[in-house]
mmCIF file of C-alpha atoms in Angstrom:
data_model
loop_
_atom_site.group_PDB
_atom_site.id
_atom_site.type_symbol
_atom_site.label_atom_id
_atom_site.label_comp_id
_atom_site.label_asym_id
_atom_site.label_seq_id
_atom_site.Cartn_x
_atom_site.Cartn_y
_atom_site.Cartn_z
ATOM 1 C CA MET A 192 -7.644 19.545 25.337
ATOM 2 C CA THR A 193 -9.895 16.815 24.347
ATOM 3 C CA LEU A 194 -10.894 15.751 20.954
ATOM 4 C CA ALA A 195 -14.378 17.381 21.107
ATOM 5 C CA SER A 196 -13.323 20.605 22.084
ATOM 6 C CA SER A 197 -10.698 20.847 19.451
ATOM 7 C CA SER A 198 -13.212 20.016 16.721
ATOM 8 C CA SER A 199 -15.844 22.377 17.837
ATOM 9 C CA SER A 200 -13.605 25.579 17.600
ATOM 10 C CA SER A 201 -13.776 27.963 14.658
ATOM 11 C CA ALA A 202 -14.394 26.811 10.994
ATOM 12 C CA HIS A 203 -11.730 24.977 9.172
ATOM 13 C CA PRO A 204 -10.189 26.780 6.058
ATOM 14 C CA TYR A 205 -11.369 24.160 3.879
ATOM 15 C CA GLU A 206 -14.996 24.810 4.350
ATOM 16 C CA SER A 207 -14.464 27.957 2.193
ATOM 17 C CA LEU A 208 -13.015 25.870 -0.670
ATOM 18 C CA THR A 209 -16.434 25.597 -2.755
ATOM 19 C CA PRO A 210 -16.547 24.355 -6.211
ATOM 20 C CA ASP A 211 -16.661 27.903 -7.406
ATOM 21 C CA VAL A 212 -13.607 28.808 -5.850
ATOM 22 C CA VAL A 213 -11.910 25.783 -7.443
ATOM 23 C CA LEU A 214 -13.177 26.738 -10.744
ATOM 24 C CA ASP A 215 -12.256 30.333 -10.156
ATOM 25 C CA ALA A 216 -8.631 29.343 -9.498
ATOM 26 C CA LEU A 217 -8.322 27.451 -12.653
ATOM 27 C CA ALA A 218 -9.715 30.274 -14.646
ATOM 28 C CA GLY A 219 -7.396 32.441 -13.170
ATOM 29 C CA LEU A 220 -4.727 30.307 -15.128
ATOM 30 C CA GLY A 221 -6.390 30.390 -18.352
ATOM 31 C CA LEU A 222 -8.082 27.015 -17.757
ATOM 32 C CA TYR A 223 -11.679 26.986 -17.942
ATOM 33 C CA GLY A 224 -13.783 23.950 -16.607
ATOM 34 C CA ASP A 225 -16.739 22.819 -18.306
ATOM 35 C CA GLY A 226 -18.541 22.490 -15.129
ATOM 36 C CA ARG A 227 -17.737 18.557 -14.422
ATOM 37 C CA LEU A 228 -15.615 18.635 -10.962
ATOM 38 C CA MET A 229 -15.279 15.436 -8.875
ATOM 39 C CA ALA A 230 -13.388 15.474 -5.595
ATOM 40 C CA LEU A 231 -10.606 12.683 -5.321
ATOM 41 C CA ASN A 232 -9.842 10.710 -2.260
ATOM 42 C CA SER A 233 -7.389 12.611 -0.212
ATOM 43 C CA PHE A 234 -7.342 13.573 3.460
ATOM 44 C CA GLU A 235 -4.127 15.679 3.766
ATOM 45 C CA ASN A 236 -5.006 18.032 1.107
ATOM 46 C CA ARG A 237 -8.113 18.700 -1.183
ATOM 47 C CA VAL A 238 -8.022 17.224 -4.822
ATOM 48 C CA TYR A 239 -10.231 17.619 -7.590
ATOM 49 C CA GLN A 240 -10.379 16.091 -10.859
ATOM 50 C CA ALA A 241 -11.771 19.035 -13.503
ATOM 51 C CA HIS A 242 -12.732 18.732 -17.172
ATOM 52 C CA LEU A 243 -11.768 21.432 -19.401
ATOM 53 C CA GLU A 244 -13.787 23.174 -22.057
ATOM 54 C CA ASP A 245 -10.984 22.037 -24.539
ATOM 55 C CA GLU A 246 -11.601 18.354 -23.398
ATOM 56 C CA ARG A 247 -8.537 17.783 -21.572
ATOM 57 C CA THR A 248 -8.686 16.552 -17.880
ATOM 58 C CA VAL A 249 -6.733 17.940 -15.162
ATOM 59 C CA VAL A 250 -6.108 17.421 -11.189
ATOM 60 C CA LEU A 251 -5.908 20.520 -8.925
ATOM 61 C CA LYS A 252 -4.333 20.024 -5.358
ATOM 62 C CA PHE A 253 -5.288 22.639 -2.863
ATOM 63 C CA TYR A 254 -2.554 22.197 -0.215
ATOM 64 C CA ARG A 255 -3.562 22.123 3.645
ATOM 65 C CA PRO A 256 -2.941 25.647 4.800
ATOM 66 C CA GLY A 257 -0.072 25.693 7.123
ATOM 67 C CA ARG A 258 1.614 22.306 6.675
ATOM 68 C CA TRP A 259 4.386 23.091 4.263
ATOM 69 C CA SER A 260 5.749 26.510 3.446
ATOM 70 C CA ASP A 261 5.710 27.868 -0.342
ATOM 71 C CA ALA A 262 9.586 26.983 -0.484
ATOM 72 C CA GLN A 263 8.953 23.494 0.807
ATOM 73 C CA ILE A 264 6.084 23.080 -1.873
ATOM 74 C CA VAL A 265 8.183 24.428 -4.780
ATOM 75 C CA GLU A 266 11.310 22.145 -3.864
ATOM 76 C CA GLU A 267 8.977 18.813 -4.020
ATOM 77 C CA HIS A 268 7.799 20.279 -7.287
ATOM 78 C CA GLY A 269 11.573 20.909 -8.396
ATOM 79 C CA PHE A 270 12.033 17.075 -7.371
ATOM 80 C CA SER A 271 9.016 15.943 -9.642
ATOM 81 C CA SER A 272 10.226 18.019 -12.362
ATOM 82 C CA GLU A 273 13.731 16.650 -12.106
ATOM 83 C CA LEU A 274 12.159 12.893 -12.316
ATOM 84 C CA ALA A 275 10.010 13.607 -15.230
ATOM 85 C CA ALA A 276 12.912 14.888 -16.959
ATOM 86 C CA ALA A 277 14.765 11.744 -16.288
ATOM 87 C CA GLU A 278 11.866 10.045 -17.570
ATOM 88 C CA VAL A 279 10.660 8.549 -14.463
ATOM 89 C CA PRO A 280 6.998 7.993 -14.633
ATOM 90 C CA VAL A 281 5.857 10.583 -11.971
ATOM 91 C CA VAL A 282 2.818 12.813 -12.340
ATOM 92 C CA ALA A 283 4.520 16.262 -11.940
ATOM 93 C CA PRO A 284 2.665 19.628 -11.834
ATOM 94 C CA PHE A 285 2.203 21.711 -14.986
ATOM 95 C CA ALA A 286 4.238 25.099 -15.165
ATOM 96 C CA LEU A 287 1.679 27.636 -15.798
ATOM 97 C CA ALA A 288 2.414 31.496 -16.017
ATOM 98 C CA GLY A 289 5.846 30.439 -15.078
ATOM 99 C CA ALA A 290 5.403 28.860 -12.058
ATOM 100 C CA THR A 291 3.972 25.303 -10.538
ATOM 101 C CA LEU A 292 2.703 26.737 -7.386
ATOM 102 C CA HIS A 293 -0.176 29.143 -7.516
ATOM 103 C CA HIS A 294 -2.635 31.047 -4.928
ATOM 104 C CA HIS A 295 -6.084 31.734 -4.740
ATOM 105 C CA ALA A 296 -8.664 32.718 -2.367
ATOM 106 C CA GLY A 297 -6.194 32.055 0.529
ATOM 107 C CA PHE A 298 -5.189 28.544 -0.640
ATOM 108 C CA ALA A 299 -2.106 27.493 -2.302
ATOM 109 C CA PHE A 300 -2.422 24.809 -5.370
ATOM 110 C CA SER A 301 -1.025 23.304 -8.202
ATOM 111 C CA VAL A 302 -2.491 21.688 -11.465
ATOM 112 C CA SER A 303 -1.389 18.476 -13.108
ATOM 113 C CA PRO A 304 -2.215 15.842 -15.809
ATOM 114 C CA TYR A 305 -4.495 13.420 -15.045
ATOM 115 C CA ARG A 306 -3.391 9.911 -14.893
ATOM 116 C CA GLY A 307 -5.539 6.874 -14.659
ATOM 117 C CA GLY A 308 -4.574 3.348 -13.261
ATOM 118 C CA ARG A 309 -5.247 0.902 -10.771
ATOM 119 C CA ARG A 310 -3.414 -0.552 -7.803
ATOM 120 C CA PRO A 311 -0.323 -2.534 -8.724
ATOM 121 C CA GLU A 312 -0.871 -6.333 -7.961
ATOM 122 C CA LEU A 313 2.173 -6.970 -5.463
ATOM 123 C CA ASP A 314 1.723 -10.616 -5.429
ATOM 124 C CA ASP A 315 2.885 -10.780 -9.008
ATOM 125 C CA PHE A 316 6.705 -10.981 -9.026
ATOM 126 C CA GLU A 317 6.963 -9.283 -12.455
ATOM 127 C CA VAL A 318 4.924 -6.146 -11.127
ATOM 128 C CA LEU A 319 7.551 -6.073 -8.033
ATOM 129 C CA GLU A 320 10.243 -6.002 -10.366
ATOM 130 C CA TRP A 321 8.682 -2.969 -12.518
ATOM 131 C CA VAL A 322 8.144 -1.043 -9.228
ATOM 132 C CA GLY A 323 11.623 -1.683 -8.216
ATOM 133 C CA ARG A 324 13.306 -0.550 -11.060
ATOM 134 C CA PHE A 325 11.643 2.699 -10.976
ATOM 135 C CA LEU A 326 11.924 3.270 -7.511
ATOM 136 C CA ALA A 327 16.015 2.769 -8.210
ATOM 137 C CA ARG A 328 15.444 5.391 -10.853
ATOM 138 C CA ILE A 329 13.759 7.872 -8.470
ATOM 139 C CA HIS A 330 16.527 7.329 -5.967
ATOM 140 C CA THR A 331 19.435 7.967 -8.367
ATOM 141 C CA VAL A 332 17.675 11.145 -9.128
ATOM 142 C CA GLY A 333 17.211 12.058 -5.435
ATOM 143 C CA ALA A 334 20.522 11.289 -4.830
ATOM 144 C CA ALA A 335 22.094 13.778 -7.065
ATOM 145 C CA ARG A 336 21.537 16.684 -4.989
ATOM 146 C CA SER A 337 19.845 17.451 -1.261
ATOM 147 C CA PHE A 338 16.824 19.062 -0.294
ATOM 148 C CA VAL A 339 17.295 22.334 1.370
ATOM 149 C CA GLU A 340 13.680 23.235 2.814
ATOM 150 C CA ARG A 341 12.117 19.848 3.199
ATOM 151 C CA PRO A 342 12.826 17.985 6.560
ATOM 152 C CA THR A 343 14.536 14.638 7.298
ATOM 153 C CA LEU A 344 12.364 11.566 8.344
ATOM 154 C CA ASP A 345 14.120 10.426 11.801
ATOM 155 C CA LEU A 346 13.630 9.579 15.101
ATOM 156 C CA ALA A 347 13.489 13.282 16.314
ATOM 157 C CA SER A 348 10.957 14.422 13.595
ATOM 158 C CA PHE A 349 8.551 11.404 13.289
ATOM 159 C CA GLY A 350 8.547 10.007 16.775
ATOM 160 C CA LEU A 351 9.978 12.628 19.594
ATOM 161 C CA ALA A 352 8.087 15.452 17.805
ATOM 162 C CA SER A 353 4.785 13.476 17.521
ATOM 163 C CA ARG A 354 4.820 12.093 21.230
ATOM 164 C CA ASP A 355 5.522 15.674 22.547
ATOM 165 C CA TRP A 356 2.558 17.273 20.526
ATOM 166 C CA LEU A 357 0.183 14.618 21.658
ATOM 167 C CA LEU A 358 1.057 15.115 25.312
ATOM 168 C CA THR A 359 1.363 18.778 25.051
ATOM 169 C CA HIS A 360 -2.184 18.985 23.745
ATOM 170 C CA GLU A 361 -3.464 16.450 26.199
ATOM 171 C CA MET A 362 -4.604 14.196 23.451
ATOM 172 C CA ILE A 363 -4.203 10.939 25.305
ATOM 173 C CA PRO A 364 -6.880 9.914 28.030
ATOM 174 C CA LEU A 365 -5.253 9.937 31.556
ATOM 175 C CA ASP A 366 -5.949 6.372 32.228
ATOM 176 C CA VAL A 367 -3.923 5.163 29.602
ATOM 177 C CA GLN A 368 -1.245 7.976 29.063
ATOM 178 C CA ARG A 369 1.134 6.612 31.521
ATOM 179 C CA ASP A 370 1.381 3.012 29.749
ATOM 180 C CA TRP A 371 1.502 4.975 26.346
ATOM 181 C CA GLU A 372 4.389 7.060 27.284
ATOM 182 C CA LYS A 373 6.184 3.962 28.756
ATOM 183 C CA ALA A 374 5.386 2.100 25.528
ATOM 184 C CA CYS A 375 7.012 4.840 23.388
ATOM 185 C CA SER A 376 10.079 5.435 25.518
ATOM 186 C CA GLU A 377 10.908 1.593 25.306
ATOM 187 C CA ALA A 378 10.473 1.705 21.213
ATOM 188 C CA PHE A 379 12.370 5.239 21.196
ATOM 189 C CA GLU A 380 15.058 3.602 23.042
ATOM 190 C CA MET A 381 15.395 0.758 20.381
ATOM 191 C CA ILE A 382 15.072 3.109 17.546
ATOM 192 C CA ALA A 383 17.849 5.341 18.846
ATOM 193 C CA ALA A 384 20.608 2.496 18.721
ATOM 194 C CA THR A 385 19.793 2.342 14.812
ATOM 195 C CA ALA A 386 20.845 4.770 12.022
ATOM 196 C CA LEU A 387 17.509 6.836 12.670
ATOM 197 C CA GLY A 388 18.951 8.029 16.003
ATOM 198 C CA ALA A 389 20.727 11.109 16.238
ATOM 199 C CA ASP A 390 24.206 9.840 17.297
ATOM 200 C CA THR A 391 24.518 7.214 14.380
ATOM 201 C CA TYR A 392 22.260 9.186 11.804
ATOM 202 C CA THR A 393 25.299 9.364 9.242
ATOM 203 C CA GLU A 394 26.525 5.747 9.304
ATOM 204 C CA MET A 395 24.366 5.047 5.822
ATOM 205 C CA LYS A 396 23.791 7.414 3.097
ATOM 206 C CA THR A 397 20.446 9.436 2.905
ATOM 207 C CA LEU A 398 19.010 10.823 -0.143
ATOM 208 C CA ARG A 399 15.736 12.459 -1.435
ATOM 209 C CA LEU A 400 12.972 10.112 -1.377
ATOM 210 C CA HIS A 401 9.202 10.169 -2.444
ATOM 211 C CA GLY A 402 8.614 9.367 1.193
ATOM 212 C CA ASP A 403 5.217 7.665 1.195
ATOM 213 C CA VAL A 404 5.278 4.887 -1.220
ATOM 214 C CA HIS A 405 2.136 2.630 -0.638
ATOM 215 C CA PRO A 406 0.085 0.895 -3.190
ATOM 216 C CA GLY A 407 -2.359 3.810 -3.347
ATOM 217 C CA ASN A 408 0.521 6.047 -4.554
ATOM 218 C CA ILE A 409 1.124 3.920 -7.551
ATOM 219 C CA LEU A 410 -1.076 3.840 -10.620
ATOM 220 C CA TRP A 411 -0.508 0.804 -12.732
ATOM 221 C CA THR A 412 -1.527 0.573 -16.580
ATOM 222 C CA PRO A 413 -0.991 -2.805 -18.278
ATOM 223 C CA THR A 414 2.383 -3.136 -19.757
ATOM 224 C CA ASP A 415 1.029 -3.693 -23.352
ATOM 225 C CA ARG A 416 -0.367 -0.281 -23.503
ATOM 226 C CA PRO A 417 1.877 2.866 -24.302
ATOM 227 C CA ASP A 418 3.733 4.112 -21.369
ATOM 228 C CA GLY A 419 2.180 1.074 -19.408
ATOM 229 C CA GLY A 420 3.629 0.192 -16.062
ATOM 230 C CA PRO A 421 3.697 2.052 -12.710
ATOM 231 C CA HIS A 422 3.134 5.848 -12.461
ATOM 232 C CA PHE A 423 4.041 7.305 -9.132
ATOM 233 C CA VAL A 424 1.639 10.220 -7.631
ATOM 234 C CA ASP A 425 1.671 12.341 -4.653
ATOM 235 C CA LEU A 426 4.996 13.306 -3.595
ATOM 236 C CA ASP A 427 3.572 15.458 -0.888
ATOM 237 C CA ASP A 428 5.526 13.794 1.875
ATOM 238 C CA ALA A 429 8.941 13.965 0.010
ATOM 239 C CA ARG A 430 11.646 13.939 2.642
ATOM 240 C CA THR A 431 15.250 13.189 3.144
ATOM 241 C CA GLY A 432 15.947 9.561 4.440
ATOM 242 C CA PHE A 433 17.134 6.285 3.730
ATOM 243 C CA ALA A 434 16.106 4.271 0.609
ATOM 244 C CA VAL A 435 14.522 1.420 2.610
ATOM 245 C CA GLN A 436 11.645 4.007 3.292
ATOM 246 C CA ASP A 437 10.385 3.765 -0.281
ATOM 247 C CA LEU A 438 10.179 -0.007 -0.142
ATOM 248 C CA TRP A 439 8.814 -1.524 3.237
ATOM 249 C CA MET A 440 5.298 0.141 2.879
ATOM 250 C CA LEU A 441 5.057 -2.208 -0.124
ATOM 251 C CA LEU A 442 5.302 -5.211 1.983
ATOM 252 C CA SER A 443 2.455 -7.211 3.539
ATOM 253 C CA GLY A 444 1.523 -10.420 4.864
ATOM 254 C CA ASP A 445 3.578 -13.085 6.931
ATOM 255 C CA ARG A 446 7.303 -12.959 6.878
ATOM 256 C CA ALA A 447 7.694 -15.484 4.024
ATOM 257 C CA GLU A 448 5.236 -13.459 1.916
ATOM 258 C CA ARG A 449 7.267 -10.066 2.760
ATOM 259 C CA THR A 450 10.590 -11.751 1.896
ATOM 260 C CA ALA A 451 9.220 -12.803 -1.302
ATOM 261 C CA GLN A 452 7.968 -9.332 -2.008
ATOM 262 C CA LEU A 453 11.204 -7.673 -0.786
ATOM 263 C CA SER A 454 12.976 -10.072 -3.571
ATOM 264 C CA GLY A 455 10.866 -9.096 -6.155
ATOM 265 C CA LEU A 456 11.364 -5.422 -5.526
ATOM 266 C CA LEU A 457 15.102 -5.693 -5.126
ATOM 267 C CA GLU A 458 15.625 -7.780 -8.051
ATOM 268 C CA GLY A 459 14.357 -4.874 -10.121
ATOM 269 C CA TYR A 460 16.146 -2.015 -7.990
ATOM 270 C CA GLU A 461 19.504 -3.620 -8.162
ATOM 271 C CA GLN A 462 19.275 -3.636 -12.182
ATOM 272 C CA PHE A 463 19.793 0.293 -11.839
ATOM 273 C CA ARG A 464 21.142 0.743 -8.465
ATOM 274 C CA GLU A 465 22.942 -0.757 -5.647
ATOM 275 C CA PHE A 466 20.988 -1.187 -2.334
ATOM 276 C CA ASP A 467 22.655 -1.041 0.960
ATOM 277 C CA ARG A 468 21.547 -4.318 2.704
ATOM 278 C CA ARG A 469 22.047 -2.878 6.162
ATOM 279 C CA GLU A 470 19.004 -0.790 5.662
ATOM 280 C CA LEU A 471 16.899 -3.763 5.848
ATOM 281 C CA ALA A 472 17.331 -3.644 9.795
ATOM 282 C CA LEU A 473 15.335 -0.213 9.673
ATOM 283 C CA ILE A 474 12.143 -1.513 8.630
ATOM 284 C CA GLU A 475 10.441 -2.297 11.667
ATOM 285 C CA ALA A 476 11.809 0.896 13.229
ATOM 286 C CA LEU A 477 10.352 3.107 10.498
ATOM 287 C CA ARG A 478 7.225 1.129 10.956
ATOM 288 C CA THR A 479 7.153 2.128 14.433
ATOM 289 C CA LEU A 480 7.806 5.622 13.841
ATOM 290 C CA ARG A 481 4.917 5.709 11.128
ATOM 291 C CA GLN A 482 2.537 4.304 13.955
ATOM 292 C CA ILE A 483 3.061 7.213 16.421
ATOM 293 C CA HIS A 484 3.390 9.857 13.605
ATOM 294 C CA TYR A 485 -0.040 8.736 12.269
ATOM 295 C CA SER A 486 -1.837 9.357 15.844
ATOM 296 C CA ALA A 487 -0.288 12.420 16.024
ATOM 297 C CA TRP A 488 -1.205 13.449 12.488
ATOM 298 C CA LEU A 489 -4.994 12.203 13.129
ATOM 299 C CA ALA A 490 -4.864 14.496 16.308
ATOM 300 C CA ARG A 491 -3.446 17.496 14.432
ATOM 301 C CA ARG A 492 -6.304 17.170 11.918
ATOM 302 C CA TRP A 493 -9.113 16.652 14.187
ATOM 303 C CA ARG A 494 -10.613 20.434 13.384
ATOM 304 C CA ASP A 495 -11.065 19.583 9.670
ATOM 305 C CA PRO A 496 -14.480 18.102 9.518
ATOM 306 C CA ILE A 497 -13.738 15.237 7.140
ATOM 307 C CA PHE A 498 -11.464 13.487 10.033
ATOM 308 C CA PRO A 499 -14.279 12.865 12.725
ATOM 309 C CA ILE A 500 -16.421 11.525 9.875
ATOM 310 C CA ASN A 501 -13.817 9.005 8.553
ATOM 311 C CA PHE A 502 -12.000 8.116 11.676
ATOM 312 C CA PRO A 503 -14.881 7.947 14.467
ATOM 313 C CA TRP A 504 -12.894 5.285 16.339
ATOM 314 C CA PHE A 505 -9.882 7.714 16.912
ATOM 315 C CA GLY A 506 -9.132 9.115 20.235
ATOM 316 C CA SER A 507 -10.993 6.816 22.770
ATOM 317 C CA SER A 508 -9.125 5.032 25.531
ATOM 318 C CA ASP A 509 -9.802 1.554 23.539
ATOM 319 C CA TYR A 510 -8.031 3.232 20.543
ATOM 320 C CA TRP A 511 -4.897 4.023 22.872
ATOM 321 C CA LYS A 512 -4.849 0.711 24.433
ATOM 322 C CA GLY A 513 -4.531 -0.637 20.826
ATOM 323 C CA GLN A 514 -1.810 1.627 20.245
ATOM 324 C CA ILE A 515 0.164 0.272 23.518
ATOM 325 C CA GLN A 516 -0.218 -3.028 22.266
ATOM 326 C CA MET A 517 0.977 -2.415 18.678
ATOM 327 C CA LEU A 518 4.134 -0.503 20.221
ATOM 328 C CA GLN A 519 4.857 -3.516 22.332
ATOM 329 C CA ASP A 520 4.500 -5.780 19.474
ATOM 330 C CA GLN A 521 6.894 -3.479 17.583
ATOM 331 C CA CYS A 522 9.729 -3.665 20.148
ATOM 332 C CA GLU A 523 9.320 -7.517 19.839
ATOM 333 C CA ALA A 524 9.626 -7.032 16.048
ATOM 334 C CA MET A 525 12.635 -4.693 16.439
ATOM 335 C CA ALA A 526 14.216 -7.212 18.248
ATOM 336 C CA GLU A 527 14.132 -9.940 15.622
ATOM 337 C CA GLU A 528 16.327 -10.505 12.967
ATOM 338 C CA PRO A 529 15.708 -8.230 10.023
ATOM 339 C CA LEU A 530 14.360 -9.448 6.650
ATOM 340 C CA TYR A 531 16.683 -10.442 4.146
ATOM 341 C CA ALA A 532 16.600 -11.193 0.126
#
């Protein structure tokens, strides 16, 4: 199968999600829009900001069909509600008509309050401390019980499953497939020797995570305003895993810059919760798994018309050659001494 053939098959379900369908879904819950509806930036789901007749503003999330089961979505909502009850600044869905998950026109959806804000300035030590403190509080709640329905972030789920899907569906051009498989195998061998490998997974404690803490999923408001500071949004990728998963995507730049950022995050984090420094050795392994998982994510979503438009560079031999080089670079990074702060 090629990208071209996979994108030319039957219409994608989201093509039927028109503004009228969105507003009818709201009305079915007794919430009436005033006609102002704006699509928000989201590739995985469809997310809309709606203004209501009573002058409130809400956000609707229509979940991608087939990704999560209802039970998995409800479990994520329950985690959000636990965090909100613990006064952790997350944006949790409303409970409407006795439920947080609703259905309309074949779609599962939720409704949440609208929260404004901007990306945090992660070169500011004070901001990093703030974020670190709230990450610790998320993890304190996350450690109180376990997920039952949602998966674990490990080598098997993020790495092996992603590789196998890409190969089974013939998404990698033959001229680069062997080299890509070889680079994956070398990376997986190194990852298997860490706590992310099945044989050693229980060496360190796992917990419920946000799962996708990058700067775009943190809304920052000035601290001199009421409820100022960070607000965490989009727990759609909530999983079981190691605490460091919710820290490493906030690090960028050269080693010195990443070390300084990590120091700020942990300075705040450890005011509320102990952090196991052994987890720092997992950062490059997690980065490698995310890289492979990201390629599979793009390929799996290619029938969605928004993906070819926004990722026109994906799928070519040049793209996969770049992935091979990045995997080789990651093997070198995994062999280096881990960050320490």
